[in-house]
Structures are given as structure tokens and as C-alpha cells.
Amino acid sequence: MDFILILLIIFGVYAFYQRKKGKSWKSLMGLAIIFLAVLFIEPSPDPLTFGAYLSYKGIEFSSINASNLPAIIFNFEIWSILIGVFLLFIGIWVYGIKPKKILEKVNLGRFNLCVGLSFLVVILISYFNIVNWTTILIISAIVPLIYFTTYRKDKSEAFALLTVPPLLILFGLKDLLRFIFDKIPIPELLPNLNNPIVSWISVNLGFVQVNNISLVISVFISFIIVFLYVKVLKERF
């Protein structure tokens, strides 16, 4: 609730300031929708978004108990993020921001775009549950091969693109995505997760064995490592 209160205050002050500058009511409506989108994208259960989910699913609050709560929360978080992204696009459209201008300002560049495609490669590998490392490496080589042959013959950048998918998989992203694709909540304990890196992170975090928290933290660490790793290979070599 503190997060929502802070957002309400920020939105109220900003909307008042924009109105004083002569912004139209349509623009303010777009801002309101964007604000609502942020509430949904931030998936922590709150009375507004969680209540909306329970009403949408027809779930009585009294029927929630310790056995079905993890599954309900897991499904709520996915639903909330999807609704939030949908509302965000509507808010941007109502406000009058053109997606083309956003892309021009962001200016990702082909290398960063290929890094994003490497993340999509992991999603593809996870969706089809590919476990053979030879196949994984062959699929991972598609993006850097296209980048190297058609755009820039830079071996360090191509190597960075080649190693991004295996790095993310080693830190548990594929395991995390499998729970999402199988539409099942992540168990509190994951004793059968045979991943030495995630296990090492779990031990250093003070956990007896791999659990859902250590898995999510491991994936988050991999995102930071990938960001720094590709940045160094692109700029230093």
C-alpha cells in the first residue's frame, strides 16, 4: 500500500502540474491509464489489482487457504503483468506518444537488439524443453552467426552473443521459464533441480537447499552478469 500511495502522490502532483501547463484532459487520461498500468505491472498483491483478479476469476476470498494460495498468487502475477502491459500500450496511445518516436529515442542498435534476441532464444529453448547441450549451442549460434556475416565481423561481439543463452540457462532461467510454461507455481523447495550454479548461490545465501527464492535471485544475478559481460566485450575488445 505504501508503494501505491507514493505513486498516487506522484501522479497527482504531476497531473496538476501538467494541467497548469495547459495539457488536455485526453493527455491526463492517458497518464491515468499509464499509472494504472504501473500498478498492474508491479505484481505484488494489493486490494485493487488482487481484488480485480479474484472478481475476474470468480474466486471467493473466503475460499483461499494455505494449500491454494501459492497457485493463486502465481497465476495472479502473470495475469497482472499481462494486463499491465496491455494498459500501458493503451495509455501511451491515448497520451499521444508514437511508438516510432520511442524507438528512435531508445536507439537500441543492432548489437543490443541481437542481445534481446538471445533472450528470446532461451525462451524458445525453454518452451520446447531442449536439454541436449549440443542442440542448445547450435541454436545459440544462429543469432551471432547472422550478426557476424551480415552486419559486423567483430569476433568479441559475436562470441558475446553466442555465450549469452548458455550463461542464462546455467543460472536457471530455463528452469524458471519451465514452471511458467507448465502453468504451475514454483515449489518452495527444489531438491531435484540439478544446477550447480544455483546450488552454489543457494548455499552462499544461507539456504540448506535450492528453493524458489534462490532460483529467482540466481536468474536476477545472471541478468546483471550478462549486462556487464556484453558491455565489456563490446567496448573493450
CSV table of N, CA and C in Angstrom, one decimal, residues 171 198 201-202 211-223:
chain,number,residue,atom,x,y,z
A,171,PHE,N,22.4,-20.3,-15.1
A,171,PHE,CA,22.0,-19.6,-13.9
A,171,PHE,C,20.5,-19.8,-13.6
A,198,VAL,N,23.1,-22.6,-9.4
A,198,VAL,CA,22.0,-22.2,-8.5
A,198,VAL,C,22.2,-22.8,-7.1
A,201,ILE,N,24.8,-20.7,-5.3
A,201,ILE,CA,24.2,-19.4,-4.8
A,201,ILE,C,23.3,-19.7,-3.6
A,202,SER,N,22.6,-20.8,-3.6
A,202,SER,CA,21.7,-21.1,-2.5
A,202,SER,C,22.5,-21.3,-1.2
A,211,ASN,N,15.8,-23.4,-3.4
A,211,ASN,CA,14.4,-23.1,-3.2
A,211,ASN,C,14.0,-22.0,-4.2
A,212,ASN,N,12.7,-21.6,-4.2
A,212,ASN,CA,12.2,-20.7,-5.2
A,212,ASN,C,12.9,-19.3,-5.1
A,213,ILE,N,13.2,-18.9,-3.9
A,213,ILE,CA,13.9,-17.6,-3.7
A,213,ILE,C,15.3,-17.6,-4.4
A,214,SER,N,16.1,-18.6,-4.1
A,214,SER,CA,17.4,-18.7,-4.6
A,214,SER,C,17.4,-18.8,-6.1
A,215,LEU,N,16.4,-19.5,-6.7
A,215,LEU,CA,16.3,-19.6,-8.1
A,215,LEU,C,16.1,-18.3,-8.8
A,216,VAL,N,15.1,-17.5,-8.2
A,216,VAL,CA,14.8,-16.2,-8.8
A,216,VAL,C,16.0,-15.2,-8.6
A,217,ILE,N,16.7,-15.3,-7.5
A,217,ILE,CA,17.9,-14.5,-7.2
A,217,ILE,C,19.0,-14.8,-8.2
A,218,SER,N,19.2,-16.1,-8.5
A,218,SER,CA,20.2,-16.6,-9.4
A,218,SER,C,19.9,-16.0,-10.8
A,219,VAL,N,18.6,-16.1,-11.2
A,219,VAL,CA,18.3,-15.5,-12.6
A,219,VAL,C,18.5,-14.0,-12.6
A,220,PHE,N,18.2,-13.3,-11.5
A,220,PHE,CA,18.4,-11.9,-11.5
A,220,PHE,C,19.9,-11.6,-11.6
A,221,ILE,N,20.8,-12.4,-10.9
A,221,ILE,CA,22.2,-12.2,-11.0
A,221,ILE,C,22.7,-12.4,-12.4
A,222,SER,N,22.1,-13.4,-13.1
A,222,SER,CA,22.5,-13.7,-14.5
A,222,SER,C,22.2,-12.5,-15.4
A,223,PHE,N,21.1,-11.8,-15.2
A,223,PHE,CA,20.8,-10.6,-15.9
A,223,PHE,C,21.9,-9.5,-15.8
